[in-house]
Amino acid sequence: MKKLVLVFLLAQVPTIFVLSQGCVAIRNVGGISPDQLFENMTGNEKFIFNITNRYFEATNSFRGDKSFSDTLVTNRIFTMNLSILRILNNGWSLGLSVPISANSRNNGADHMGVFSYPKYTTRAFGLGDIRISAYKWLWKPTSGQKGNIQLGLGIKLPTGDYKYQDYFVRNDSTKIMAPVDQAIQLGDGGTGITTELSAFYSLSKMFNVYIQGYYLINPREQNGTSNLKGRNASPPQIANNTTVMSVPDQYSLRAGATLQTQKIVLTAGIRYEVVPENDLIGGNKGFRRAASISSVEPGLTYKMKNSQVFANMGIPFKRKIIQNTQNDMTPAAFADWIISFGVQFKL
């Protein structure tokens, strides 16, 4: 089994060295660790229902990997993800994931001008991009297994409004309705392919290690949504092909360990989230904030008879925005913490 875990790690290498959306972390919402999910699949349950929430405030502005201000912009991102997993025979399962987001962005540059005051707020609320996935544990789940690996393949549908509009203030008497910033849009406008891989191994009755990988392939290059916030395009924006928003790939990697008693599970892990500069398939034109976030991720799960509640706190220790023509060399705001919490039911 140790060799299989090593194979999983090596298989991730080709996709890990590229780069999370600076002003908003990757849109995938992670839940409990794979060893805990596996435990719920070895009984007679046919459905697993999850309500997972994720919230963060991005306030620190970065150029490259250096923070230079905490006052330029504040992005508040809240996502509630409703998902249901249908458990089939021989380790197969089907999943449906439905996100709902309430996002806001407070700054002056989008409205009156670069780094200007006072600040104003734009908002976006509604359904996000729905995902449908199929999963397979490589070994049929049985009680007492020391380890297993799960593969997942799915489709992400462009159900979220990627042209969401709000008012931008130009002066004391003028407001313009235009698409909000990419950081708070509800979707990206692309039909994507999702690939997932999860693995766990039990070192003892109480101690497990786990790893999870997720990659969203977005073949569409641009979604046609204006990035200008109601203004005329500048010469650099025209030259850089950033007058409209791109549809970038995204990926994440989680790894860690769990220590569990009968009802309480303590988790310690690392999370790496990325929006890369270049997509695996399709072109790379359009405005995107190519960036990466590396975080430590402690967590706590409380188990009950047919349910469990969980909470994870992501604490970034490295954040980096790639300064290039794809983002017109503009900075990006990152969060100092990201909290995920939710509940899982066995039906």
Short mmCIF file of N, CA and C in Angstrom, two decimals, residues 11-186:
data_model
loop_
_atom_site.label_atom_id
_atom_site.label_comp_id
_atom_site.label_asym_id
_atom_site.label_seq_id
_atom_site.Cartn_x
_atom_site.Cartn_y
_atom_site.Cartn_z
N ALA A 11 2.21 10.65 -9.57
CA ALA A 11 1.27 10.96 -10.64
C ALA A 11 0.85 12.41 -10.62
N GLN A 12 0.94 13.07 -9.45
CA GLN A 12 0.54 14.46 -9.35
C GLN A 12 1.62 15.43 -9.82
N VAL A 13 2.86 14.98 -9.93
CA VAL A 13 3.96 15.88 -10.23
C VAL A 13 3.77 16.68 -11.51
N PRO A 14 3.32 16.09 -12.63
CA PRO A 14 3.20 16.87 -13.86
C PRO A 14 2.22 18.03 -13.77
N THR A 15 1.27 17.99 -12.84
CA THR A 15 0.26 19.04 -12.79
C THR A 15 0.45 19.98 -11.61
N ILE A 16 1.44 19.80 -10.79
CA ILE A 16 1.54 20.61 -9.58
C ILE A 16 2.40 21.85 -9.79
N PHE A 17 3.26 21.87 -10.74
CA PHE A 17 4.16 23.00 -10.88
C PHE A 17 3.64 24.07 -11.82
N VAL A 18 2.38 24.39 -11.76
CA VAL A 18 1.88 25.50 -12.54
C VAL A 18 1.17 26.43 -11.58
N LEU A 19 0.15 27.42 -11.80
CA LEU A 19 -0.17 28.24 -10.63
C LEU A 19 -1.63 28.53 -10.53
N SER A 20 -3.97 29.98 -7.38
CA SER A 20 -5.34 30.17 -7.06
C SER A 20 -5.60 31.57 -7.47
N GLN A 21 -6.57 31.76 -7.84
CA GLN A 21 -7.10 33.06 -8.20
C GLN A 21 -6.73 34.02 -7.08
N GLY A 22 -5.92 35.03 -7.35
CA GLY A 22 -5.35 35.82 -6.28
C GLY A 22 -6.36 36.43 -5.35
N CYS A 23 -7.40 37.05 -5.90
CA CYS A 23 -8.39 37.69 -5.07
C CYS A 23 -9.44 36.72 -4.54
N VAL A 24 -9.41 35.52 -5.01
CA VAL A 24 -10.33 34.52 -4.48
C VAL A 24 -9.66 33.16 -4.60
N ALA A 25 -9.69 32.42 -3.52
CA ALA A 25 -9.09 31.09 -3.56
C ALA A 25 -9.86 30.21 -4.52
N ILE A 26 -9.29 29.07 -4.83
CA ILE A 26 -9.92 28.15 -5.77
C ILE A 26 -11.35 27.85 -5.35
N ARG A 27 -12.26 27.69 -6.31
CA ARG A 27 -13.68 27.58 -6.01
C ARG A 27 -14.09 26.20 -5.50
N ASN A 28 -13.22 25.20 -5.64
CA ASN A 28 -13.54 23.89 -5.09
C ASN A 28 -13.61 23.98 -3.57
N VAL A 29 -14.66 23.39 -2.97
CA VAL A 29 -14.86 23.44 -1.52
C VAL A 29 -14.58 22.06 -0.95
N GLY A 30 -13.55 21.92 -0.13
CA GLY A 30 -13.18 20.63 0.44
C GLY A 30 -13.95 20.33 1.71
N GLY A 31 -14.20 19.05 1.95
CA GLY A 31 -14.92 18.62 3.14
C GLY A 31 -14.05 17.79 4.07
N ILE A 32 -14.56 16.63 4.49
CA ILE A 32 -13.81 15.80 5.41
C ILE A 32 -12.71 15.05 4.69
N SER A 33 -11.80 14.46 5.43
CA SER A 33 -10.69 13.73 4.85
C SER A 33 -11.17 12.40 4.27
N PRO A 34 -10.43 11.82 3.30
CA PRO A 34 -10.90 10.61 2.62
C PRO A 34 -11.04 9.40 3.52
N ASP A 35 -10.25 9.30 4.59
CA ASP A 35 -10.41 8.15 5.48
C ASP A 35 -11.75 8.19 6.20
N GLN A 36 -12.23 9.42 6.53
CA GLN A 36 -13.54 9.53 7.17
C GLN A 36 -14.67 9.25 6.19
N LEU A 37 -14.52 9.69 4.94
CA LEU A 37 -15.51 9.37 3.92
C LEU A 37 -15.57 7.87 3.69
N PHE A 38 -14.42 7.21 3.68
CA PHE A 38 -14.37 5.77 3.44
C PHE A 38 -15.14 5.01 4.52
N GLU A 39 -14.99 5.45 5.77
CA GLU A 39 -15.70 4.80 6.86
C GLU A 39 -17.20 4.79 6.64
N ASN A 40 -17.73 5.85 6.06
CA ASN A 40 -19.16 5.97 5.84
C ASN A 40 -19.66 5.13 4.67
N MET A 41 -18.75 4.55 3.91
CA MET A 41 -19.16 3.78 2.74
C MET A 41 -19.12 2.27 2.98
N THR A 42 -18.75 1.86 4.17
CA THR A 42 -18.62 0.43 4.45
C THR A 42 -19.84 -0.14 5.15
N GLY A 43 -20.88 0.66 5.36
CA GLY A 43 -22.11 0.17 5.97
C GLY A 43 -23.16 -0.10 4.92
N ASN A 44 -24.43 0.02 5.34
CA ASN A 44 -25.54 -0.25 4.43
C ASN A 44 -26.16 1.03 3.87
N GLU A 45 -25.54 2.18 4.12
CA GLU A 45 -26.11 3.43 3.65
C GLU A 45 -26.02 3.52 2.13
N LYS A 46 -27.01 4.17 1.53
CA LYS A 46 -27.04 4.34 0.08
C LYS A 46 -26.73 5.78 -0.35
N PHE A 47 -26.88 6.73 0.57
CA PHE A 47 -26.64 8.13 0.24
C PHE A 47 -25.82 8.78 1.35
N ILE A 48 -24.95 9.70 0.97
CA ILE A 48 -24.25 10.58 1.91
C ILE A 48 -24.51 12.00 1.48
N PHE A 49 -25.05 12.81 2.38
CA PHE A 49 -25.41 14.20 2.08
C PHE A 49 -24.51 15.13 2.87
N ASN A 50 -23.91 16.11 2.18
CA ASN A 50 -23.00 17.07 2.80
C ASN A 50 -23.51 18.50 2.64
N ILE A 51 -23.36 19.27 3.69
CA ILE A 51 -23.50 20.72 3.63
C ILE A 51 -22.16 21.30 4.08
N THR A 52 -21.42 21.87 3.14
CA THR A 52 -20.09 22.39 3.43
C THR A 52 -20.06 23.89 3.12
N ASN A 53 -19.54 24.66 4.06
CA ASN A 53 -19.46 26.11 3.91
C ASN A 53 -18.00 26.55 3.93
N ARG A 54 -17.72 27.60 3.15
CA ARG A 54 -16.38 28.15 3.14
C ARG A 54 -16.46 29.67 3.14
N TYR A 55 -15.65 30.31 4.01
CA TYR A 55 -15.69 31.77 4.11
C TYR A 55 -14.28 32.31 4.32
N PHE A 56 -13.99 33.42 3.65
CA PHE A 56 -12.75 34.13 3.94
C PHE A 56 -12.89 35.59 3.54
N GLU A 57 -12.03 36.42 4.11
CA GLU A 57 -11.91 37.83 3.76
C GLU A 57 -10.50 38.07 3.23
N ALA A 58 -10.41 38.51 1.99
CA ALA A 58 -9.11 38.82 1.38
C ALA A 58 -8.85 40.32 1.51
N THR A 59 -7.86 40.68 2.32
CA THR A 59 -7.60 42.09 2.61
C THR A 59 -6.16 42.52 2.33
N ASN A 60 -5.23 41.59 2.33
CA ASN A 60 -3.82 41.96 2.15
C ASN A 60 -3.44 41.93 0.67
N SER A 61 -2.99 43.06 0.16
CA SER A 61 -2.62 43.16 -1.25
C SER A 61 -1.18 42.72 -1.47
N PHE A 62 -0.97 41.96 -2.55
CA PHE A 62 0.35 41.41 -2.86
C PHE A 62 0.77 41.78 -4.27
N ARG A 63 2.06 42.02 -4.42
CA ARG A 63 2.73 42.03 -5.72
C ARG A 63 3.76 40.91 -5.67
N GLY A 64 3.62 39.94 -6.54
CA GLY A 64 4.46 38.75 -6.41
C GLY A 64 4.13 38.05 -5.11
N ASP A 65 5.14 37.78 -4.29
CA ASP A 65 4.90 37.14 -2.99
C ASP A 65 5.12 38.11 -1.83
N LYS A 66 5.08 39.43 -2.13
CA LYS A 66 5.31 40.43 -1.11
C LYS A 66 4.03 41.22 -0.83
N SER A 67 3.65 41.30 0.45
CA SER A 67 2.50 42.10 0.86
C SER A 67 2.93 43.56 0.97
N PHE A 68 2.13 44.47 0.40
CA PHE A 68 2.50 45.88 0.48
C PHE A 68 1.40 46.75 1.05
N SER A 69 0.21 46.21 1.28
CA SER A 69 -0.87 47.01 1.85
C SER A 69 -1.99 46.11 2.32
N ASP A 70 -2.74 46.55 3.32
CA ASP A 70 -3.93 45.82 3.75
C ASP A 70 -5.16 46.71 3.68
N THR A 71 -5.11 47.72 2.81
CA THR A 71 -6.21 48.69 2.77
C THR A 71 -6.80 48.90 1.38
N LEU A 72 -6.21 48.32 0.33
CA LEU A 72 -6.66 48.65 -1.02
C LEU A 72 -8.02 48.04 -1.34
N VAL A 73 -8.22 46.79 -0.97
CA VAL A 73 -9.44 46.08 -1.35
C VAL A 73 -9.77 45.04 -0.30
N THR A 74 -11.07 44.78 -0.12
CA THR A 74 -11.53 43.69 0.74
C THR A 74 -12.54 42.87 -0.03
N ASN A 75 -12.21 41.60 -0.28
CA ASN A 75 -13.14 40.66 -0.89
C ASN A 75 -13.65 39.70 0.17
N ARG A 76 -14.95 39.59 0.28
CA ARG A 76 -15.56 38.64 1.22
C ARG A 76 -16.27 37.57 0.41
N ILE A 77 -15.87 36.32 0.59
CA ILE A 77 -16.37 35.21 -0.21
C ILE A 77 -17.00 34.17 0.71
N PHE A 78 -18.29 33.91 0.54
CA PHE A 78 -18.97 32.84 1.27
C PHE A 78 -19.61 31.90 0.27
N THR A 79 -19.31 30.61 0.39
CA THR A 79 -19.88 29.59 -0.47
C THR A 79 -20.47 28.47 0.38
N MET A 80 -21.71 28.13 0.13
CA MET A 80 -22.34 26.95 0.73
C MET A 80 -22.49 25.91 -0.36
N ASN A 81 -21.89 24.77 -0.16
CA ASN A 81 -21.92 23.71 -1.16
C ASN A 81 -22.80 22.56 -0.66
N LEU A 82 -23.85 22.26 -1.42
CA LEU A 82 -24.75 21.16 -1.10
C LEU A 82 -24.39 20.01 -2.04
N SER A 83 -24.08 18.85 -1.47
CA SER A 83 -23.69 17.72 -2.31
C SER A 83 -24.32 16.44 -1.78
N ILE A 84 -24.61 15.54 -2.71
CA ILE A 84 -25.15 14.24 -2.35
C ILE A 84 -24.39 13.18 -3.13
N LEU A 85 -24.04 12.10 -2.43
CA LEU A 85 -23.28 11.00 -3.01
C LEU A 85 -24.14 9.76 -2.99
N ARG A 86 -24.38 9.19 -4.16
CA ARG A 86 -25.13 7.93 -4.28
C ARG A 86 -24.14 6.78 -4.30
N ILE A 87 -24.20 5.92 -3.29
CA ILE A 87 -23.27 4.81 -3.17
C ILE A 87 -23.79 3.62 -3.97
N LEU A 88 -22.96 3.12 -4.88
CA LEU A 88 -23.31 1.99 -5.73
C LEU A 88 -22.49 0.77 -5.30
N ASN A 89 -22.51 -0.27 -6.09
CA ASN A 89 -21.81 -1.51 -5.76
C ASN A 89 -20.34 -1.44 -6.17
N ASN A 90 -19.52 -2.27 -5.52
CA ASN A 90 -18.12 -2.47 -5.89
C ASN A 90 -17.28 -1.20 -5.86
N GLY A 91 -17.58 -0.32 -4.92
CA GLY A 91 -16.76 0.88 -4.75
C GLY A 91 -17.11 2.05 -5.64
N TRP A 92 -18.16 1.91 -6.46
CA TRP A 92 -18.60 3.01 -7.32
C TRP A 92 -19.54 3.94 -6.57
N SER A 93 -19.54 5.21 -6.96
CA SER A 93 -20.51 6.18 -6.43
C SER A 93 -20.65 7.32 -7.42
N LEU A 94 -21.79 8.01 -7.33
CA LEU A 94 -22.08 9.17 -8.17
C LEU A 94 -22.34 10.37 -7.27
N GLY A 95 -21.80 11.53 -7.64
CA GLY A 95 -21.93 12.72 -6.82
C GLY A 95 -22.50 13.90 -7.58
N LEU A 96 -23.31 14.68 -6.88
CA LEU A 96 -23.86 15.94 -7.39
C LEU A 96 -23.51 17.04 -6.41
N SER A 97 -22.91 18.13 -6.91
CA SER A 97 -22.46 19.23 -6.06
C SER A 97 -23.06 20.53 -6.56
N VAL A 98 -23.77 21.24 -5.66
CA VAL A 98 -24.47 22.48 -6.02
C VAL A 98 -24.00 23.60 -5.09
N PRO A 99 -23.19 24.55 -5.57
CA PRO A 99 -22.73 25.66 -4.73
C PRO A 99 -23.63 26.89 -4.83
N ILE A 100 -23.76 27.59 -3.72
CA ILE A 100 -24.47 28.87 -3.66
C ILE A 100 -23.53 29.87 -2.99
N SER A 101 -23.34 31.03 -3.61
CA SER A 101 -22.35 31.98 -3.12
C SER A 101 -22.96 33.34 -2.81
N ALA A 102 -22.40 34.00 -1.81
CA ALA A 102 -22.71 35.39 -1.47
C ALA A 102 -21.37 36.11 -1.33
N ASN A 103 -21.02 36.94 -2.32
CA ASN A 103 -19.70 37.55 -2.39
C ASN A 103 -19.81 39.07 -2.43
N SER A 104 -18.77 39.74 -1.95
CA SER A 104 -18.74 41.20 -2.03
C SER A 104 -17.29 41.66 -2.21
N ARG A 105 -17.17 42.87 -2.79
CA ARG A 105 -15.85 43.47 -3.03
C ARG A 105 -15.93 44.95 -2.70
N ASN A 106 -15.08 45.40 -1.78
CA ASN A 106 -15.09 46.78 -1.32
C ASN A 106 -13.74 47.42 -1.64
N ASN A 107 -13.78 48.44 -2.49
CA ASN A 107 -12.55 49.19 -2.79
C ASN A 107 -12.92 50.49 -3.49
N GLY A 108 -11.88 51.26 -3.86
CA GLY A 108 -12.11 52.51 -4.55
C GLY A 108 -11.70 52.46 -6.01
N ALA A 109 -10.69 51.63 -6.33
CA ALA A 109 -10.14 51.61 -7.68
C ALA A 109 -11.17 51.20 -8.73
N ASP A 110 -12.07 50.27 -8.39
CA ASP A 110 -13.10 49.84 -9.34
C ASP A 110 -14.08 50.96 -9.66
N HIS A 111 -14.14 51.98 -8.82
CA HIS A 111 -15.18 52.99 -8.92
C HIS A 111 -14.62 54.35 -9.36
N MET A 112 -14.00 55.07 -8.43
CA MET A 112 -13.56 56.43 -8.70
C MET A 112 -12.17 56.51 -9.35
N GLY A 113 -11.36 55.48 -9.20
CA GLY A 113 -10.03 55.52 -9.78
C GLY A 113 -9.05 54.69 -8.99
N VAL A 114 -7.81 54.63 -9.46
CA VAL A 114 -6.79 53.80 -8.84
C VAL A 114 -6.51 54.24 -7.41
N PHE A 115 -6.65 53.28 -6.46
CA PHE A 115 -6.34 53.50 -5.05
C PHE A 115 -7.09 54.70 -4.46
N SER A 116 -8.30 54.94 -4.96
CA SER A 116 -9.02 56.15 -4.53
C SER A 116 -9.90 55.87 -3.32
N TYR A 117 -10.30 56.93 -2.67
CA TYR A 117 -11.24 56.91 -1.55
C TYR A 117 -12.35 57.90 -1.86
N PRO A 118 -13.58 57.71 -1.36
CA PRO A 118 -13.99 56.60 -0.48
C PRO A 118 -14.13 55.30 -1.24
N LYS A 119 -14.33 54.21 -0.49
CA LYS A 119 -14.54 52.89 -1.08
C LYS A 119 -16.03 52.61 -1.22
N TYR A 120 -16.35 51.78 -2.21
CA TYR A 120 -17.73 51.37 -2.43
C TYR A 120 -17.76 49.85 -2.59
N THR A 121 -18.94 49.27 -2.46
CA THR A 121 -19.06 47.81 -2.44
C THR A 121 -19.91 47.33 -3.61
N THR A 122 -19.43 46.31 -4.30
CA THR A 122 -20.23 45.58 -5.29
C THR A 122 -20.45 44.17 -4.76
N ARG A 123 -21.57 43.56 -5.17
CA ARG A 123 -21.96 42.26 -4.61
C ARG A 123 -22.42 41.32 -5.71
N ALA A 124 -22.36 40.02 -5.39
CA ALA A 124 -22.89 38.98 -6.27
C ALA A 124 -23.45 37.86 -5.40
N PHE A 125 -24.66 37.40 -5.74
CA PHE A 125 -25.31 36.34 -4.95
C PHE A 125 -26.05 35.41 -5.90
N GLY A 126 -25.92 34.10 -5.66
CA GLY A 126 -26.70 33.16 -6.45
C GLY A 126 -26.03 31.81 -6.61
N LEU A 127 -26.57 31.03 -7.53
CA LEU A 127 -26.10 29.68 -7.83
C LEU A 127 -24.74 29.73 -8.51
N GLY A 128 -23.87 28.79 -8.14
CA GLY A 128 -22.57 28.66 -8.77
C GLY A 128 -22.56 27.58 -9.83
N ASP A 129 -21.39 27.10 -10.18
CA ASP A 129 -21.24 26.08 -11.21
C ASP A 129 -21.46 24.69 -10.61
N ILE A 130 -22.45 23.97 -11.12
CA ILE A 130 -22.80 22.64 -10.62
C ILE A 130 -21.82 21.60 -11.17
N ARG A 131 -21.49 20.61 -10.33
CA ARG A 131 -20.60 19.53 -10.73
C ARG A 131 -21.31 18.19 -10.61
N ILE A 132 -21.09 17.31 -11.59
CA ILE A 132 -21.57 15.93 -11.56
C ILE A 132 -20.35 15.04 -11.75
N SER A 133 -20.16 14.06 -10.83
CA SER A 133 -18.94 13.27 -10.85
C SER A 133 -19.23 11.79 -10.60
N ALA A 134 -18.36 10.94 -11.11
CA ALA A 134 -18.37 9.51 -10.84
C ALA A 134 -17.07 9.15 -10.12
N TYR A 135 -17.17 8.29 -9.09
CA TYR A 135 -16.02 7.92 -8.27
C TYR A 135 -15.88 6.41 -8.20
N LYS A 136 -14.64 5.94 -8.03
CA LYS A 136 -14.38 4.52 -7.89
C LYS A 136 -13.23 4.28 -6.92
N TRP A 137 -13.52 3.56 -5.82
CA TRP A 137 -12.45 3.06 -4.96
C TRP A 137 -11.80 1.89 -5.68
N LEU A 138 -10.48 1.90 -5.77
CA LEU A 138 -9.79 0.86 -6.53
C LEU A 138 -9.98 -0.52 -5.91
N TRP A 139 -10.12 -0.58 -4.59
CA TRP A 139 -10.45 -1.82 -3.93
C TRP A 139 -11.84 -1.70 -3.32
N LYS A 140 -12.66 -2.72 -3.46
CA LYS A 140 -14.01 -2.69 -2.93
C LYS A 140 -13.97 -2.37 -1.44
N PRO A 141 -14.71 -1.34 -0.99
CA PRO A 141 -14.69 -0.96 0.42
C PRO A 141 -15.21 -2.08 1.32
N THR A 142 -14.40 -2.44 2.30
CA THR A 142 -14.79 -3.40 3.32
C THR A 142 -14.33 -2.90 4.67
N SER A 143 -15.01 -3.30 5.70
CA SER A 143 -14.68 -2.85 7.04
C SER A 143 -13.29 -3.37 7.44
N GLY A 144 -12.50 -2.48 8.03
CA GLY A 144 -11.18 -2.87 8.50
C GLY A 144 -10.06 -2.72 7.49
N GLN A 145 -10.33 -2.21 6.30
CA GLN A 145 -9.27 -2.00 5.32
C GLN A 145 -8.25 -0.98 5.83
N LYS A 146 -6.97 -1.25 5.59
CA LYS A 146 -5.93 -0.34 6.06
C LYS A 146 -5.71 0.84 5.12
N GLY A 147 -6.15 0.72 3.87
CA GLY A 147 -5.96 1.82 2.94
C GLY A 147 -6.72 1.60 1.65
N ASN A 148 -6.87 2.67 0.88
CA ASN A 148 -7.54 2.57 -0.40
C ASN A 148 -7.26 3.84 -1.19
N ILE A 149 -7.53 3.79 -2.48
CA ILE A 149 -7.37 4.93 -3.38
C ILE A 149 -8.65 5.11 -4.17
N GLN A 150 -9.11 6.33 -4.30
CA GLN A 150 -10.33 6.64 -5.04
C GLN A 150 -10.01 7.57 -6.21
N LEU A 151 -10.55 7.24 -7.38
CA LEU A 151 -10.43 8.09 -8.55
C LEU A 151 -11.78 8.75 -8.83
N GLY A 152 -11.76 9.96 -9.35
CA GLY A 152 -12.99 10.67 -9.69
C GLY A 152 -12.87 11.39 -11.01
N LEU A 153 -13.94 11.37 -11.77
CA LEU A 153 -13.99 12.07 -13.05
C LEU A 153 -15.38 12.69 -13.20
N GLY A 154 -15.44 13.96 -13.58
CA GLY A 154 -16.74 14.61 -13.65
C GLY A 154 -16.77 15.75 -14.65
N ILE A 155 -17.91 16.44 -14.64
CA ILE A 155 -18.12 17.58 -15.51
C ILE A 155 -18.62 18.75 -14.67
N LYS A 156 -18.06 19.93 -14.95
CA LYS A 156 -18.52 21.16 -14.29
C LYS A 156 -19.33 21.95 -15.31
N LEU A 157 -20.56 22.26 -14.96
CA LEU A 157 -21.46 22.95 -15.88
C LEU A 157 -21.45 24.46 -15.61
N PRO A 158 -21.59 25.28 -16.64
CA PRO A 158 -21.56 26.74 -16.46
C PRO A 158 -22.90 27.29 -16.00
N THR A 159 -23.39 26.79 -14.84
CA THR A 159 -24.69 27.21 -14.32
C THR A 159 -24.62 28.50 -13.52
N GLY A 160 -23.43 28.86 -13.03
CA GLY A 160 -23.28 30.11 -12.29
C GLY A 160 -23.25 31.31 -13.22
N ASP A 161 -23.85 32.39 -12.80
CA ASP A 161 -23.88 33.62 -13.61
C ASP A 161 -22.46 34.19 -13.66
N TYR A 162 -21.83 34.15 -14.83
CA TYR A 162 -20.48 34.68 -14.98
C TYR A 162 -20.49 36.09 -15.56
N LYS A 163 -21.71 36.69 -15.67
CA LYS A 163 -21.85 38.07 -16.14
C LYS A 163 -22.59 38.92 -15.11
N TYR A 164 -22.50 38.52 -13.84
CA TYR A 164 -23.24 39.21 -12.79
C TYR A 164 -22.85 40.69 -12.74
N GLN A 165 -23.86 41.56 -12.64
CA GLN A 165 -23.60 43.00 -12.69
C GLN A 165 -24.05 43.70 -11.41
N ASP A 166 -23.39 44.80 -11.13
CA ASP A 166 -23.77 45.69 -10.03
C ASP A 166 -23.36 47.11 -10.43
N TYR A 167 -23.68 48.06 -9.56
CA TYR A 167 -23.40 49.46 -9.87
C TYR A 167 -21.98 49.86 -9.45
N PHE A 168 -21.30 50.62 -10.34
CA PHE A 168 -20.00 51.20 -10.06
C PHE A 168 -20.16 52.72 -10.02
N VAL A 169 -19.63 53.32 -8.97
CA VAL A 169 -19.77 54.76 -8.75
C VAL A 169 -18.68 55.51 -9.53
N ARG A 170 -19.09 56.48 -10.32
CA ARG A 170 -18.15 57.30 -11.08
C ARG A 170 -17.96 58.69 -10.45
N ASN A 171 -19.02 59.26 -9.93
CA ASN A 171 -18.93 60.51 -9.18
C ASN A 171 -20.17 60.59 -8.29
N ASP A 172 -20.37 61.74 -7.66
CA ASP A 172 -21.47 61.87 -6.70
C ASP A 172 -22.83 61.67 -7.32
N SER A 173 -22.96 61.83 -8.61
CA SER A 173 -24.27 61.75 -9.25
C SER A 173 -24.37 60.66 -10.32
N THR A 174 -23.29 59.91 -10.55
CA THR A 174 -23.30 58.94 -11.66
C THR A 174 -22.90 57.55 -11.19
N LYS A 175 -23.72 56.57 -11.55
CA LYS A 175 -23.41 55.16 -11.33
C LYS A 175 -23.58 54.42 -12.66
N ILE A 176 -22.74 53.43 -12.87
CA ILE A 176 -22.78 52.64 -14.11
C ILE A 176 -22.96 51.17 -13.75
N MET A 177 -23.90 50.51 -14.43
CA MET A 177 -24.10 49.07 -14.24
C MET A 177 -23.14 48.31 -15.15
N ALA A 178 -22.35 47.38 -14.55
CA ALA A 178 -21.37 46.63 -15.33
C ALA A 178 -21.05 45.33 -14.61
N PRO A 179 -20.45 44.34 -15.30
CA PRO A 179 -20.06 43.08 -14.64
C PRO A 179 -19.09 43.32 -13.49
N VAL A 180 -19.30 42.62 -12.39
CA VAL A 180 -18.44 42.77 -11.22
C VAL A 180 -17.10 42.09 -11.47
N ASP A 181 -16.17 42.32 -10.56
CA ASP A 181 -14.82 41.79 -10.70
C ASP A 181 -14.83 40.26 -10.73
N GLN A 182 -13.84 39.70 -11.42
CA GLN A 182 -13.70 38.25 -11.54
C GLN A 182 -13.67 37.56 -10.19
N ALA A 183 -13.12 38.21 -9.18
CA ALA A 183 -12.97 37.60 -7.86
C ALA A 183 -14.30 37.23 -7.23
N ILE A 184 -15.39 37.95 -7.56
CA ILE A 184 -16.67 37.69 -6.91
C ILE A 184 -17.73 37.19 -7.88
N GLN A 185 -17.36 36.92 -9.13
CA GLN A 185 -18.32 36.34 -10.06
C GLN A 185 -18.76 34.95 -9.57
N LEU A 186 -19.99 34.55 -9.89
CA LEU A 186 -20.55 33.31 -9.38
C LEU A 186 -20.06 32.08 -10.14
#
